[in-house]
Tab-separated table of C-alpha atoms and ligand atoms in Angstrom:
chain	number	residue	atom	x	y	z
A	1	MET	CA	-23.132	-16.348	2.867
A	2	ILE	CA	-21.216	-16.777	5.931
A	3	ALA	CA	-23.549	-13.740	7.177
A	4	ILE	CA	-26.814	-15.219	5.884
A	5	LEU	CA	-25.702	-18.726	7.536
A	6	GLY	CA	-24.585	-16.971	10.645
A	7	SER	CA	-27.511	-15.045	11.011
A	8	THR	CA	-29.877	-17.517	10.675
A	9	SER	CA	-28.230	-19.929	12.919
A	10	LEU	CA	-27.934	-17.089	15.470
A	11	ILE	CA	-32.083	-15.925	15.103
A	12	ILE	CA	-32.787	-20.174	15.546
A	13	TYR	CA	-30.374	-20.766	18.569
A	14	GLU	CA	-32.487	-17.510	20.292
A	15	ILE	CA	-35.502	-18.657	19.403
A	16	ILE	CA	-34.702	-22.493	20.510
A	17	SER	CA	-33.251	-21.039	23.814
A	18	HIS	CA	-36.040	-18.505	24.733
A	19	ASN	CA	-38.359	-21.283	24.197
A	20	LEU	CA	-36.516	-23.500	26.348
A	21	PHE	CA	-36.313	-21.365	29.199
A	22	ARG	CA	-39.856	-20.386	28.871
A	23	GLN	CA	-40.777	-24.083	28.954
A	24	PHE	CA	-38.308	-24.476	32.115
A	25	GLU	CA	-39.691	-21.488	34.012
A	26	ASN	CA	-43.253	-22.848	33.030
A	27	ASN	CA	-42.567	-26.205	34.699
A	28	ALA	CA	-41.060	-24.863	38.011
A	29	LEU	CA	-44.742	-22.583	38.087
A	30	LYS	CA	-46.541	-25.764	37.800
A	31	THR	CA	-44.196	-27.197	40.601
A	32	ALA	CA	-44.506	-24.361	42.867
A	33	THR	CA	-48.575	-24.168	42.429
A	34	ASN	CA	-48.931	-27.744	43.259
A	35	ALA	CA	-46.912	-27.419	46.101
A	36	GLY	CA	-48.685	-24.406	47.257
A	37	LEU	CA	-51.771	-26.421	47.456
A	38	ILE	CA	-50.618	-27.931	50.917
A	39	LEU	CA	-49.071	-24.869	52.279
A	40	ASP	CA	-51.756	-24.504	54.924
A	41	LEU	CA	-51.509	-28.014	55.785
A	42	VAL	CA	-47.396	-27.971	56.202
A	43	LYS	CA	-48.137	-24.568	58.370
A	44	HIS	CA	-50.632	-26.602	60.663
A	45	GLU	CA	-48.685	-29.270	60.867
A	46	HIS	CA	-45.481	-27.587	61.328
A	47	GLU	CA	-46.755	-25.686	64.632
A	48	GLU	CA	-47.555	-29.206	65.904
A	49	TYR	CA	-44.879	-30.946	65.116
A	50	PHE	CA	-41.882	-28.637	64.912
A	51	LYS	CA	-39.077	-29.123	67.298
A	52	PRO	CA	-37.429	-26.091	68.093
A	53	ASN	CA	-33.795	-26.974	67.059
A	54	ASP	CA	-34.669	-28.940	64.197
A	55	PHE	CA	-33.336	-26.454	61.207
A	56	ASN	CA	-33.329	-29.002	58.897
A	57	LEU	CA	-37.154	-30.325	58.653
A	58	THR	CA	-37.743	-32.090	55.570
A	59	LEU	CA	-41.325	-32.491	54.296
A	60	LYS	CA	-40.771	-36.143	54.622
A	61	ASP	CA	-40.423	-35.937	58.261
A	62	LEU	CA	-43.212	-33.614	58.702
A	63	ILE	CA	-45.066	-36.354	57.316
A	64	ASN	CA	-43.543	-38.982	59.416
A	65	ARG	CA	-44.417	-37.483	62.454
A	66	SER	CA	-47.441	-36.205	61.134
A	67	GLU	CA	-51.356	-37.729	61.787
A	68	ALA	CA	-52.209	-36.130	58.436
A	69	ASN	CA	-49.572	-37.909	56.421
A	70	ILE	CA	-51.952	-39.603	54.495
A	71	ASN	CA	-53.600	-35.827	53.030
A	72	ILE	CA	-50.039	-34.945	52.623
A	73	ALA	CA	-48.906	-38.211	50.862
A	74	ASN	CA	-51.744	-38.043	48.283
A	75	ASN	CA	-51.550	-34.732	47.542
A	76	ASN	CA	-50.791	-33.323	44.241
A	77	VAL	CA	-47.166	-32.636	45.063
A	78	TYR	CA	-46.501	-35.998	45.062
A	79	LYS	CA	-48.930	-37.035	42.138
A	80	ASN	CA	-47.865	-34.216	39.716
A	81	ASN	CA	-44.325	-34.481	40.660
A	82	PRO	CA	-43.127	-38.215	40.721
A	83	TYR	CA	-39.787	-37.202	39.900
A	84	PHE	CA	-39.643	-34.459	42.615
A	85	PHE	CA	-38.367	-36.351	45.936
A	86	GLY	CA	-34.963	-37.685	45.368
A	87	ASN	CA	-33.761	-35.722	42.755
A	88	GLN	CA	-30.543	-33.505	43.012
A	89	ASP	CA	-31.419	-30.570	40.518
A	90	ILE	CA	-34.473	-29.228	42.238
A	91	SER	CA	-35.672	-28.261	45.802
A	92	ILE	CA	-38.618	-26.937	47.061
A	93	GLN	CA	-38.999	-24.781	50.352
A	94	TRP	CA	-42.058	-24.143	52.220
A	95	LEU	CA	-42.164	-20.341	53.877
A	96	ASN	CA	-44.933	-18.520	56.104
A	97	GLU	CA	-46.137	-15.152	55.709
A	98	GLU	CA	-43.052	-13.733	56.999
A	99	LYS	CA	-40.641	-15.347	54.666
A	100	LYS	CA	-39.318	-18.075	57.389
A	101	VAL	CA	-38.373	-21.469	55.851
A	102	LEU	CA	-40.743	-24.191	57.779
A	103	VAL	CA	-39.715	-27.374	55.565
A	104	LYS	CA	-37.848	-28.117	52.533
A	105	GLU	CA	-37.021	-30.943	50.180
A	106	GLY	CA	-33.633	-31.080	48.239
A	107	ASN	CA	-30.550	-29.384	49.381
A	108	LEU	CA	-29.790	-26.419	46.594
A	109	ILE	CA	-29.327	-23.165	48.138
A	110	ILE	CA	-29.644	-19.752	46.497
A	111	GLN	CA	-29.015	-16.409	48.022
A	112	TRP	CA	-32.001	-14.097	47.391
A	113	GLU	CA	-33.950	-12.572	50.128
A	114	GLU	CA	-35.618	-9.796	48.111
A	115	PHE	CA	-38.727	-11.073	46.782
A	116	SER	CA	-42.368	-9.440	46.594
A	117	PRO	CA	-45.364	-10.727	47.900
A	118	SER	CA	-47.682	-9.496	44.748
A	119	LYS	CA	-46.296	-11.260	41.951
A	120	ILE	CA	-44.150	-14.174	40.636
A	121	ASN	CA	-40.424	-13.480	41.486
A	122	LYS	CA	-37.668	-15.474	39.305
A	123	TYR	CA	-34.080	-14.760	39.320
A	124	TYR	CA	-31.018	-16.748	37.617
A	125	ASP	CA	-27.919	-17.134	39.785
A	126	TYR	CA	-25.606	-17.441	36.536
A	127	GLN	CA	-22.582	-18.095	38.721
A	128	ASN	CA	-23.751	-21.136	39.853
A	129	ASN	CA	-26.364	-22.316	37.066
A	130	LEU	CA	-29.021	-22.321	39.201
A	131	PHE	CA	-32.439	-20.870	38.913
A	132	SER	CA	-35.534	-19.677	41.566
A	133	LEU	CA	-38.863	-18.971	41.558
A	134	ILE	CA	-41.011	-18.004	44.043
A	135	LEU	CA	-44.907	-17.883	44.168
A	136	PRO	CA	-46.823	-15.866	46.868
A	137	ILE	CA	-49.668	-18.303	48.211
A	138	LYS	CA	-52.836	-16.691	49.000
A	139	ASN	CA	-56.096	-18.020	50.843
A	140	HIS	CA	-58.650	-19.054	48.239
A	141	LYS	CA	-61.620	-17.279	50.388
A	142	ASN	CA	-60.116	-14.109	51.645
A	143	ASP	CA	-57.369	-13.397	49.588
A	144	GLN	CA	-54.984	-13.079	52.068
A	145	LEU	CA	-51.320	-13.719	52.195
A	146	ILE	CA	-50.801	-17.169	53.764
A	147	GLY	CA	-46.698	-17.768	52.765
A	148	TYR	CA	-44.737	-18.592	49.843
A	149	ILE	CA	-43.615	-21.364	47.883
A	150	LYS	CA	-39.686	-21.488	46.724
A	151	ILE	CA	-38.442	-23.693	43.839
A	152	ILE	CA	-34.760	-23.544	43.559
A	153	GLU	CA	-34.022	-25.555	39.963
A	154	SER	CA	-30.182	-26.444	38.640
A	155	THR	CA	-30.219	-24.538	34.850
A	156	GLY	CA	-26.732	-27.219	33.960
A	157	PHE	CA	-29.097	-29.686	31.845
A	158	LEU	CA	-30.184	-26.577	30.251
A	159	LYS	CA	-26.742	-25.347	29.620
A	160	ASN	CA	-25.992	-28.607	28.325
A	161	ASN	CA	-28.840	-28.604	25.677
A	162	LEU	CA	-28.075	-25.338	24.413
A	163	PHE	CA	-24.198	-26.428	24.144
A	164	TRP	CA	-25.304	-29.156	22.184
A	165	LEU	CA	-27.541	-26.961	20.176
A	166	LYS	CA	-24.473	-24.525	19.529
A	167	ILE	CA	-22.590	-27.556	18.216
A	168	SER	CA	-24.932	-28.625	15.585
A	169	LEU	CA	-25.581	-25.333	14.291
A	170	ILE	CA	-22.112	-24.877	13.632
A	171	LEU	CA	-21.736	-27.908	12.295
A	172	GLY	CA	-24.677	-27.257	10.274
A	173	GLY	CA	-23.930	-24.063	9.080
A	174	GLY	CA	-20.358	-25.054	8.330
A	175	PHE	CA	-21.855	-27.955	6.283
A	176	ALA	CA	-24.620	-25.563	4.483
A	177	LEU	CA	-21.675	-23.408	4.256
A	178	ILE	CA	-19.550	-26.065	2.173
A	179	LEU	CA	-22.315	-27.041	0.269
A	180	THR	CA	-23.301	-23.935	-0.918
A	181	THR	CA	-19.616	-22.390	-1.763
A	182	GLY	CA	-19.262	-25.929	-3.959
A	183	GLY	CA	-22.676	-25.059	-5.404
A	184	ALA	CA	-21.829	-21.569	-6.366
A	185	PHE	CA	-18.396	-22.508	-6.817
A	186	LEU	CA	-19.731	-24.314	-9.910
A	187	LEU	CA	-22.648	-22.288	-10.948
A	188	THR	CA	-20.389	-19.313	-11.234
A	189	LYS	CA	-17.833	-21.169	-13.498
A	190	GLN	CA	-20.302	-22.191	-15.866
A	191	SER	CA	-22.300	-19.393	-16.077
A	192	LEU	CA	-18.724	-17.443	-16.919
A	193	GLN	CA	-17.559	-20.077	-19.506
A	194	PRO	CA	-19.316	-17.667	-22.408
A	195	ILE	CA	-17.356	-14.823	-21.049
A	196	ILE	CA	-14.245	-16.737	-20.794
A	197	ALA	CA	-14.316	-18.284	-24.173
A	198	SER	CA	-14.925	-14.465	-25.753
A	199	PHE	CA	-12.291	-13.015	-23.214
A	200	GLN	CA	-9.917	-15.704	-25.300
A	201	GLU	CA	-11.164	-15.126	-28.199
A	202	LEU	CA	-10.360	-11.459	-28.066
A	203	LYS	CA	-6.791	-12.123	-26.926
A	204	GLN	CA	-6.154	-14.542	-29.787
A	205	PHE	CA	-7.885	-12.035	-32.232
A	206	THR	CA	-5.279	-9.421	-30.922
A	207	ALA	CA	-2.364	-11.880	-31.396
A	208	ASP	CA	-3.750	-12.746	-34.830
A	209	ALA	CA	-4.102	-9.328	-36.012
A	210	SER	CA	-0.735	-7.833	-34.370
A	211	HIS	CA	1.189	-10.853	-36.302
A	212	GLU	CA	-0.507	-10.367	-39.396
A	213	LEU	CA	-0.405	-6.707	-39.381
A	214	ARG	CA	3.961	-7.097	-39.171
A	215	THR	CA	4.119	-8.370	-43.042
A	216	PRO	CA	2.131	-5.523	-44.704
A	217	LEU	CA	3.809	-2.991	-42.794
A	218	THR	CA	7.469	-4.389	-43.133
A	219	VAL	CA	6.388	-4.361	-46.835
A	220	ILE	CA	4.991	-0.992	-46.830
A	221	LYS	CA	8.295	0.254	-44.850
A	222	THR	CA	10.669	-1.308	-47.288
A	223	SER	CA	8.852	0.030	-50.505
A	224	ALA	CA	9.466	3.371	-48.653
A	225	ASP	CA	13.000	2.928	-47.841
A	226	LEU	CA	13.413	1.844	-51.360
A	227	VAL	CA	11.837	4.687	-53.041
A	228	LEU	CA	14.053	7.244	-50.469
A	229	ASN	CA	17.176	5.341	-51.977
A	230	ASN	CA	16.386	7.050	-55.621
A	231	HIS	CA	15.007	10.066	-53.947
A	232	GLU	CA	16.945	12.139	-56.749
A	233	GLU	CA	14.008	11.551	-59.250
A	234	ILE	CA	11.920	12.617	-55.971
A	235	SER	CA	10.266	15.671	-55.761
A	236	GLN	CA	10.781	17.724	-52.285
A	237	ASP	CA	7.136	17.984	-51.407
A	238	ASN	CA	6.863	13.860	-52.151
A	239	LEU	CA	10.533	13.349	-50.475
A	240	HIS	CA	8.817	14.580	-47.133
A	241	LYS	CA	5.536	12.976	-47.357
A	242	ILE	CA	7.656	9.527	-47.742
A	243	LYS	CA	9.867	10.044	-45.096
A	244	THR	CA	6.511	10.718	-42.801
A	245	ILE	CA	5.313	7.327	-44.101
A	246	VAL	CA	8.351	5.645	-43.108
A	247	SER	CA	8.306	7.022	-39.648
A	248	ALA	CA	4.483	6.359	-39.394
A	249	THR	CA	5.298	2.916	-40.313
A	250	GLU	CA	8.030	2.501	-37.752
A	251	GLU	CA	5.929	3.826	-35.077
A	252	MET	CA	2.997	0.982	-35.982
A	253	ASN	CA	5.655	-1.337	-36.001
A	254	ILE	CA	6.368	-0.755	-32.514
A	255	LEU	CA	2.940	-0.743	-31.314
A	256	VAL	CA	2.035	-3.542	-33.106
A	257	ASN	CA	4.920	-5.466	-31.944
A	258	ASP	CA	4.343	-4.391	-28.507
A	259	LEU	CA	0.413	-5.491	-28.908
A	260	LEU	CA	1.842	-9.092	-30.213
A	261	LEU	CA	4.525	-9.166	-27.074
A	262	LEU	CA	1.355	-8.605	-24.668
A	263	ALA	CA	-1.012	-10.782	-26.462
A	264	ARG	CA	1.395	-13.623	-26.206
A	265	MET	CA	2.112	-13.120	-22.287
A	266	ASP	CA	-1.915	-12.667	-21.787
A	267	LYS	CA	-1.638	-16.488	-23.375
A	268	GLU	CA	1.725	-18.125	-22.096
A	269	ILE	CA	1.343	-16.945	-18.473
A	270	THR	CA	0.751	-20.953	-17.443
A	271	GLU	CA	3.542	-22.387	-19.471
A	272	LYS	CA	6.236	-19.308	-18.544
A	273	GLU	CA	8.519	-21.511	-16.604
A	274	LYS	CA	9.840	-23.107	-20.347
A	275	PHE	CA	11.319	-20.283	-21.613
A	276	PHE	CA	13.493	-19.004	-18.333
A	277	ILE	CA	16.917	-19.336	-17.903
A	278	LYS	CA	19.398	-18.242	-15.050
A	279	LEU	CA	19.935	-14.545	-15.796
A	280	PRO	CA	22.746	-12.141	-13.849
A	281	LEU	CA	20.640	-9.143	-13.257
A	282	ASP	CA	23.232	-6.657	-12.403
A	283	GLU	CA	25.140	-7.292	-15.645
A	284	ILE	CA	21.842	-6.815	-17.316
A	285	CYS	CA	21.416	-3.223	-15.468
A	286	GLU	CA	24.875	-2.311	-15.819
A	287	ASP	CA	24.405	-2.510	-19.855
A	288	LEU	CA	21.353	-0.907	-19.568
A	289	PHE	CA	23.045	1.906	-17.466
A	290	ASP	CA	25.796	2.387	-20.260
A	291	LEU	CA	23.312	2.214	-22.819
A	292	LEU	CA	21.192	5.358	-21.583
A	293	GLU	CA	23.926	7.456	-20.073
A	294	VAL	CA	24.377	8.853	-23.538
A	295	GLN	CA	20.481	9.848	-23.363
A	296	ALA	CA	20.646	11.246	-20.172
A	297	GLN	CA	24.117	12.678	-21.237
A	298	SER	CA	22.069	14.439	-24.214
A	299	SER	CA	19.070	15.530	-22.170
A	300	GLN	CA	21.459	17.099	-19.265
A	301	ILE	CA	19.921	14.498	-16.900
A	302	THR	CA	22.162	13.051	-14.076
A	303	LEU	CA	21.838	9.614	-14.058
A	304	LYS	CA	23.298	7.682	-11.130
A	305	CYS	CA	23.388	4.011	-10.414
A	306	ASP	CA	24.277	2.063	-7.555
A	307	LEU	CA	24.298	-1.880	-8.303
A	308	THR	CA	24.518	-4.886	-5.726
A	309	PRO	CA	26.670	-7.092	-7.795
A	310	ASN	CA	25.740	-10.754	-8.304
A	311	LEU	CA	22.165	-11.524	-8.098
A	312	TRP	CA	20.898	-13.922	-10.141
A	313	ILE	CA	17.087	-14.627	-11.442
A	314	LYS	CA	15.270	-16.862	-13.464
A	315	GLY	CA	13.890	-14.947	-16.409
A	316	ASN	CA	13.783	-14.722	-20.225
A	317	ALA	CA	16.818	-12.025	-21.013
A	318	SER	CA	14.835	-9.950	-23.687
A	319	HIS	CA	11.903	-9.348	-21.724
A	320	VAL	CA	13.477	-8.308	-18.260
A	321	GLN	CA	15.898	-6.048	-20.696
A	322	ARG	CA	12.400	-4.691	-21.847
A	323	LEU	CA	10.954	-4.216	-18.412
A	324	LEU	CA	13.977	-2.211	-17.156
A	325	THR	CA	14.116	-0.250	-20.025
A	326	ASN	CA	10.780	0.780	-19.867
A	327	ILE	CA	10.948	1.928	-16.545
A	328	LEU	CA	14.590	3.579	-16.885
A	329	SER	CA	13.777	5.459	-20.110
A	330	ASN	CA	10.429	6.736	-18.860
A	331	ALA	CA	12.120	8.407	-16.058
A	332	LEU	CA	14.586	9.907	-18.367
A	333	GLN	CA	11.973	11.012	-20.889
A	334	TYR	CA	9.703	12.273	-18.169
A	335	THR	CA	12.503	14.387	-16.169
A	336	PRO	CA	12.873	17.657	-17.529
A	337	LYS	CA	16.778	19.164	-18.042
A	338	LYS	CA	18.719	19.715	-15.091
A	339	GLY	CA	16.887	16.763	-13.376
A	340	LYS	CA	18.522	13.596	-11.496
A	341	VAL	CA	17.644	10.106	-12.100
A	342	ILE	CA	18.924	7.345	-9.519
A	343	PHE	CA	18.913	3.803	-10.654
A	344	THR	CA	19.698	1.633	-7.950
A	345	LEU	CA	19.749	-2.720	-7.412
A	346	LYS	CA	19.652	-4.156	-4.216
A	347	LYS	CA	18.707	-7.393	-2.266
A	348	GLU	CA	15.955	-7.795	0.386
A	349	LEU	CA	15.553	-11.102	1.946
A	350	HIS	CA	14.327	-13.436	-1.602
A	351	TRP	CA	14.026	-10.272	-3.618
A	352	ALA	CA	16.141	-8.080	-5.725
A	353	ILE	CA	14.364	-4.599	-5.837
A	354	ILE	CA	15.441	-2.832	-8.866
A	355	THR	CA	14.401	1.295	-7.811
A	356	VAL	CA	14.298	4.035	-10.354
A	357	GLU	CA	13.676	7.252	-8.990
A	358	ASP	CA	13.537	10.570	-10.711
A	359	THR	CA	13.010	13.904	-10.070
A	360	GLY	CA	10.660	14.752	-13.242
A	361	ILE	CA	7.348	15.820	-13.837
A	362	GLY	CA	5.494	13.171	-11.222
A	363	ILE	CA	2.159	11.921	-11.875
A	364	ASN	CA	-1.078	13.117	-9.459
A	365	SER	CA	-2.684	10.760	-6.914
A	366	GLN	CA	-5.724	10.300	-8.948
A	367	GLU	CA	-3.771	8.932	-12.015
A	368	LEU	CA	-1.767	6.954	-10.299
A	369	LYS	CA	-4.354	4.121	-9.938
A	370	ASN	CA	-4.482	4.231	-13.946
A	371	ILE	CA	-0.733	4.087	-14.884
A	372	PHE	CA	-0.545	0.395	-15.465
A	373	HIS	CA	-3.839	0.535	-17.609
A	374	ARG	CA	-3.039	-0.599	-21.252
A	375	PHE	CA	-2.846	2.969	-23.452
A	376	TRP	CA	-3.724	5.258	-20.849
A	377	ARG	CA	-0.992	8.522	-20.836
A	378	GLY	CA	-1.222	10.532	-18.093
A	379	GLU	CA	-2.158	14.226	-18.574
A	380	GLY	CA	1.116	15.876	-17.527
A	381	GLY	CA	3.127	12.838	-19.679
A	382	ARG	CA	0.735	13.461	-22.755
A	383	SER	CA	1.932	17.651	-22.657
A	384	HIS	CA	5.633	16.889	-21.888
A	385	ARG	CA	5.900	14.519	-24.633
A	386	LYS	CA	4.056	14.070	-27.430
A	387	GLU	CA	5.301	10.300	-28.664
A	388	GLY	CA	4.265	7.290	-26.697
A	389	SER	CA	1.452	4.840	-27.168
A	390	GLY	CA	0.293	4.099	-22.973
A	391	LEU	CA	1.818	0.711	-23.602
A	392	GLY	CA	5.205	0.636	-21.811
A	393	LEU	CA	3.981	0.375	-18.192
A	394	ALA	CA	1.248	-2.596	-19.352
A	395	ILE	CA	4.268	-4.313	-20.305
A	396	ALA	CA	6.501	-3.814	-17.691
A	397	GLU	CA	3.772	-5.076	-15.263
A	398	LYS	CA	2.738	-7.880	-17.031
A	399	ILE	CA	6.792	-9.105	-17.876
A	400	ALA	CA	7.162	-8.811	-13.785
A	401	ILE	CA	4.211	-10.452	-13.086
A	402	HIS	CA	5.087	-13.035	-15.657
A	403	HIS	CA	8.439	-13.343	-13.872
A	404	GLY	CA	6.797	-13.974	-10.380
A	405	GLY	CA	7.296	-10.423	-9.435
A	406	LYS	CA	5.660	-6.696	-9.007
A	407	ILE	CA	6.079	-3.312	-9.386
A	408	THR	CA	4.900	-0.635	-7.192
A	409	VAL	CA	4.826	3.107	-7.534
A	410	GLU	CA	5.163	6.258	-5.665
A	411	SER	CA	4.782	10.294	-7.142
A	412	VAL	CA	4.221	13.709	-5.948
A	413	LEU	CA	3.243	15.499	-8.865
A	414	SER	CA	6.138	18.398	-9.999
A	415	GLN	CA	8.489	16.661	-7.876
A	416	GLY	CA	9.474	12.988	-9.182
A	417	SER	CA	8.474	9.420	-9.024
A	418	THR	CA	9.810	6.311	-7.586
A	419	PHE	CA	9.107	3.240	-9.529
A	420	ARG	CA	10.265	-0.323	-7.643
A	421	ILE	CA	10.398	-3.503	-9.167
A	422	TYR	CA	10.469	-6.831	-7.587
A	423	LEU	CA	11.754	-9.960	-8.981
A	424	PRO	CA	12.231	-13.403	-7.000
A	425	ILE	CA	16.323	-13.808	-7.259
A	426	ILE	CA	17.732	-17.311	-7.025
A	427	GLY	CA	20.743	-18.903	-5.776
B	1	LIG	P1	4.017	6.113	-22.492
B	1	LIG	O1	5.077	6.620	-21.827
B	1	LIG	O2	4.010	5.651	-23.887
B	1	LIG	O3	3.427	7.187	-22.693
B	1	LIG	P2	3.661	4.211	-20.519
B	1	LIG	O4	3.359	3.450	-20.558
B	1	LIG	O5	5.063	4.284	-20.621
B	1	LIG	O6	3.530	5.089	-21.662
B	1	LIG	O7	3.428	5.212	-19.388
B	1	LIG	C1	2.089	5.835	-19.468
B	1	LIG	C2	2.526	7.331	-18.617
B	1	LIG	O8	2.719	7.053	-17.260
B	1	LIG	C3	2.866	8.177	-19.353
B	1	LIG	O9	2.168	8.549	-20.523
B	1	LIG	C4	2.817	9.503	-18.579
B	1	LIG	O10	2.098	10.093	-18.145
B	1	LIG	C5	3.218	8.315	-17.177
B	1	LIG	N1	4.426	7.757	-16.671
B	1	LIG	C6	5.318	6.816	-16.628
B	1	LIG	N2	6.300	7.138	-16.131
B	1	LIG	C7	6.546	8.046	-15.518
B	1	LIG	C8	7.760	9.153	-14.904
B	1	LIG	N3	8.447	8.536	-14.344
B	1	LIG	N4	7.070	10.180	-14.563
B	1	LIG	C9	5.976	10.876	-14.695
B	1	LIG	N5	4.886	10.133	-15.286
B	1	LIG	C10	5.276	8.785	-15.560
């Protein structure tokens, strides 16, 4: 809209200013043509009444001295340009064929000597806001050059008009922009209403479906566990099948719980503050480190940590634990044996920054932009680890945003990844 309104205003400005200048030049030409009608007379009277040291002879002086004053006074210069005499914004000079000024009216001066005897000469002095037009005057009968009329006019009022035109266009454009933006906003809001409604319905459906699926899954799991408890009566073949049912149900339970968490956070984003309490972030990190150290040892990965004490945030404890667990356990899961994972907590301005740096499989740059998408799993990730739903990072990002923070990631394929979690600190 800004581009359209801006270019339209510019075109309008250019057209109007072009027309104003053309009109201005035409008026000057008309004045010069009228003044040209008495050049012959001026030349004649000038020869007769000119005193050698009288350099500033005006047309009025000449008329007063001349016997032919009636002729001149009745001439078109007066009739057609009544505004001319005494007008500070315009000057006329009558020049002979040698370009020497004979008489003049008005005090405007412009330095411009080079002009052609065969065409209308125009010149703008932008520094002093002046315009000058020189019209060569020829004898009607033999078409011989008899002299020139030089008009000098101030462009001040033109500039003033253009200045107000510019202001009107800017104000008008601004007003039009506000109106169109408001209109566009209302129209977009109205047209998006059905999409937003169906999006909400979809979120509600995911939340309801995951919630409803939890009960039958629990029933399947409990029943399968009960059968397993009496495994003496079951054949080896069936025992294996039931174990598969139990582990598949557990996996499905995790998936359904993850989906429910995401759906709930989608819905609750506006009333998040209600469930938030003050949390010691360093202690949560320490507990997590203690918990995952065992996993790191069993995977032969060196896990190091460096935690700044006394960092407090406002949030939901289980969600923050979930966020950190997802990132740190990913680092351990996607780092091969003998690798290294460094877990740090630092304060920077009003942010607590948790950095998880690993020397794992890394992610290539094309895949990096998809990393927080739901159900997305990287090529390398899938071949390194069969299990996984692709929901871990989506949940982590959602929780970080829910807490007023963000997650960033840098990664180099086959060299490792660095995840940074930013959470706003309090106190
Ligand atoms: P999941 O781990 O269940 O597959 P996530 O959402 O946690 O799901 O991760 C999505 C994908 O991002 C993984 O499948 C993997 O390809 C990639 N990924 C996540 N963390 C790392 C990491 N530290 N190093 C390399 N790849 C990672």
